[in-house]
Amino acid sequence: MKLSELASHLGGRVEGDGDVEIRAAAPIVDAGNGDVTFLANPKYKPLVAETSASAIIVRDGEEIGDTKANVLRVGEPYGAFVRTLALFDDRPQPSAGIHDRAVVAESAEIGPGAYVGPCAVVGDNVRIGRDCRIFPNATIYEGVTIGDRFTAHAGSVVREGLILGDDVTLQPGAVLGADGFGFLPAGDAAPVAIPQIGRVKVGDNVDVGANTTVDRAAVGESVLGEGVKLDNLVMVAHGCRIGDGTMIAAQTGIAGSTSIGKRVIIGGQVGINGHIDVHDEAKAAGGSRIVGDVDQGATVAGFPAVEIGTWRRYTVLLKRLPELFRRLRALEAGKQGKDK
Amino acid sequence: MKLSELASHLGGRVEGDGDVEIRAAAPIVDAGNGDVTFLANPKYKPLVAETSASAIIVRDGEEIGDTKANVLRVGEPYGAFVRTLALFDDRPQPSAGIHDRAVVAESAEIGPGAYVGPCAVVGDNVRIGRDCRIFPNATIYEGVTIGDRFTAHAGSVVREGLILGDDVTLQPGAVLGADGFGFLPAGDAAPVAIPQIGRVKVGDNVDVGANTTVDRAAVGESVLGEGVKLDNLVMVAHGCRIGDGTMIAAQTGIAGSTSIGKRVIIGGQVGINGHIDVHDEAKAAGGSRIVGDVDQGATVAGFPAVEIGTWRRYTVLLKRLPELFRRLRALEAGKQGKDK
Amino acid sequence: MKLSELASHLGGRVEGDGDVEIRAAAPIVDAGNGDVTFLANPKYKPLVAETSASAIIVRDGEEIGDTKANVLRVGEPYGAFVRTLALFDDRPQPSAGIHDRAVVAESAEIGPGAYVGPCAVVGDNVRIGRDCRIFPNATIYEGVTIGDRFTAHAGSVVREGLILGDDVTLQPGAVLGADGFGFLPAGDAAPVAIPQIGRVKVGDNVDVGANTTVDRAAVGESVLGEGVKLDNLVMVAHGCRIGDGTMIAAQTGIAGSTSIGKRVIIGGQVGINGHIDVHDEAKAAGGSRIVGDVDQGATVAGFPAVEIGTWRRYTVLLKRLPELFRRLRALEAGKQGKDK
């Protein structure tokens, strides 16, 4: 693709040679001849002078100094680069068709345009909309209802009776609707399982990361709202409700019956207690351990999690604990001196 | 089901209309017309007056004030509700039968009443008792021995030579018997794998959560005792022994060769060092990092984990660190004043 | 096997009865009649007198006191024991052959000596070297290139277009090349996915643990260097580069675009921020939360991670916080007294 074609696709303007051929997209640290890259983070500005990329996407009016690269000016470079990535996405995609080694129950209904790979299994009374892609060894249990453009990567699992919206994507190994962890202690006998008869309801535009697990409710529903994005190895326990547009990074765990609001952003390896409320637009730094409700729009960090400024102050003061002891000893020595 | 029938099933007593039709069970915050709910946690008592549930299960003699719901009196409401859940569990269950797209080795022996789903694979010389359920895409490697009423959900894996008791349930993606993480450093060369020739032995009544992993021992056995319950994404490393009735919440990790006693309760995201002993009936709060032995019956918390009361005191005092520095400065200023 | 045969295999020397029959290897705490065990850790020295093992592998010249066991003297007991384990590894191994229920695309090329199990799926244009073992329900997507002696255990997944070296082993449920977690916030609308068009490149001699996930890069490559060893449930985000010989224990997570050097050793449940550098031969204790670059050879611990000696001092001083407050109060009281 010529740079001028890319420019017209992005609604941008070329400074330099619009005829240069662009063959791939790359981050600025890696970009070479034939690549288009971008500058959004000022940290990388010094690399503009040295890059051997064929073109660089830069914000209108931003001063970047000398560069050998051709420059493509746009209103918002990062968004433009994301659209560029889609243009250069040459990963192989499966063709529509149900493989003769796929196993689709006779009572299942799958809309037009479907790809169902070998050893993918679709159970009785499943209903799936149009243009789904179900990769090898994925399993959809009995009685599941799913919207259009569903993608289930290899090894992902949707347990019985779940309800999923449109444009849901499961990365490999993701598990929706496993039985929640509910057992009654029974003294010396083995704990008794509490039947987990509820389900999981998943909104439109939800992405679930590799090997992430979202448990069904004991009764009622666990809920992933519209546009929820879960990274890999996340755990959402039974009866949790995650609000629209909330994003949760890898290895975070949410205990049972907790509600997370809308557009909340949660870092990696965060732990959230059960039966609490994290309100809309809150944020939690990676590694936080949230043991109580979080206010709307608040940003928390630490173990146990507190307002992030407070946590930063702790971590600074923690470093000064040895000094604190020294100063205290000095004072005590002075006092003793005077007491003599 | 009429409320009077439910009452006789639970051995309870109706106050109100025993003829009301009960169609489902629900938590009190969600329950509506046709639902039975329950009151066990006093926190929810205020909801009794407003619930539109058709019936509410309440402890004998408990004063609950006015309610529009019919009341079902029992000795122990939570246990009664659990039995009610089982009555209303209408999730589809697979019928017995070995699907013609299942792959069961000729040398494998499976008892009567089995369900083996499509693309489930059972290897050579496997022996499984009666009434097992092996869901699609589960894999049982060669030489595994399993008791009665075994359930392996989709994508779960039991590696070669393992021994499992009766009533074992694996949620989707659970992995038993993967090779333990044992490598000898070899300077500039790649680390050398230590053959993990041991196995995992699993007692009766064990539940293993979705995508949880329990590694085989390097030599000898990793052990899950009778009635052990593991939540999702738990890691049990090679050579660990978990005692009878112990319950471990999600994303907890236990390093190699550690012993956990009986009826221990471990919260989520706990980390436990290798080669230590956590004794019977100990408890660990979520997020604890256990670096040494834990006494019988002790409750620990924090990083590193200490007795939970001590940890609570730390977290309170941590918040007062800024105050501590201020008070110290004041003392120092006073001293300076006097020194002048 | 006679002890004398084992001795000649290991290049060691018997003290005692070389004709004794050795049937298995076991750790010293478990070893009984017919077992060979070893002594490397001085902590276990007291067990030498009481062990009923038939033989014990001991360092040349090491004084061990009285024992009923026959003694096998070698230069390095632990390494000798590892080689002994390999001798007694009697776990069943699959025979070469492509099962008639395996699904291998016509355009795929697999070298000689391959085992491909039932319901394993190998996609279009995949190229795999000689002597691979692909277990049931593993999935290799389209366009993947893999070297010799590849092992993919049940349920493991290699996404499209990845490149793997020789001697790569994936434990059950491991996922390579899932889409990285990249979304552009879009206000009230659902966040927009950033196409993850890059791949993962895996060097020779890499082991990936059960249910571990390594995401493909947004652009360019995520890299696992030669001899990298990842334990179970590890998360490596998009665009990370892990250096040769680095070992990472279970449940550790590395956020996007971070570089880890060579021969780094990282404990379990460590969290590492994105876009940072952990340099060669660094070490991180379990549970550390690394928020900035780590120097070559440094050892860090804690939350946030600092040099491990500093962290140990904090944890000691943290325990003394109540004492600190008491001493401060005493000083303040003394001052008040004097101020009167």
CSV table of C-alpha atoms in Angstrom, one decimal, chain C residues 145-150 163-168 201-206:
chain,number,residue,atom,x,y,z
C,145,THR,CA,5.9,-23.3,12.4
C,146,ILE,CA,7.5,-25.6,15.0
C,147,GLY,CA,10.8,-27.4,15.4
C,148,ASP,CA,11.7,-30.9,16.4
C,149,ARG,CA,10.6,-32.9,19.5
C,150,PHE,CA,7.6,-30.7,20.2
C,163,ILE,CA,7.0,-19.7,15.4
C,164,LEU,CA,8.4,-22.2,17.9
C,165,GLY,CA,11.9,-23.7,18.2
C,166,ASP,CA,13.1,-27.2,18.9
C,167,ASP,CA,12.3,-29.1,22.2
C,168,VAL,CA,9.3,-26.9,23.2
C,201,LYS,CA,8.3,-16.3,18.9
C,202,VAL,CA,9.5,-19.1,21.1
C,203,GLY,CA,13.1,-20.3,21.3
C,204,ASP,CA,14.5,-23.8,21.7
C,205,ASN,CA,14.2,-25.7,25.0
C,206,VAL,CA,11.2,-23.8,26.3
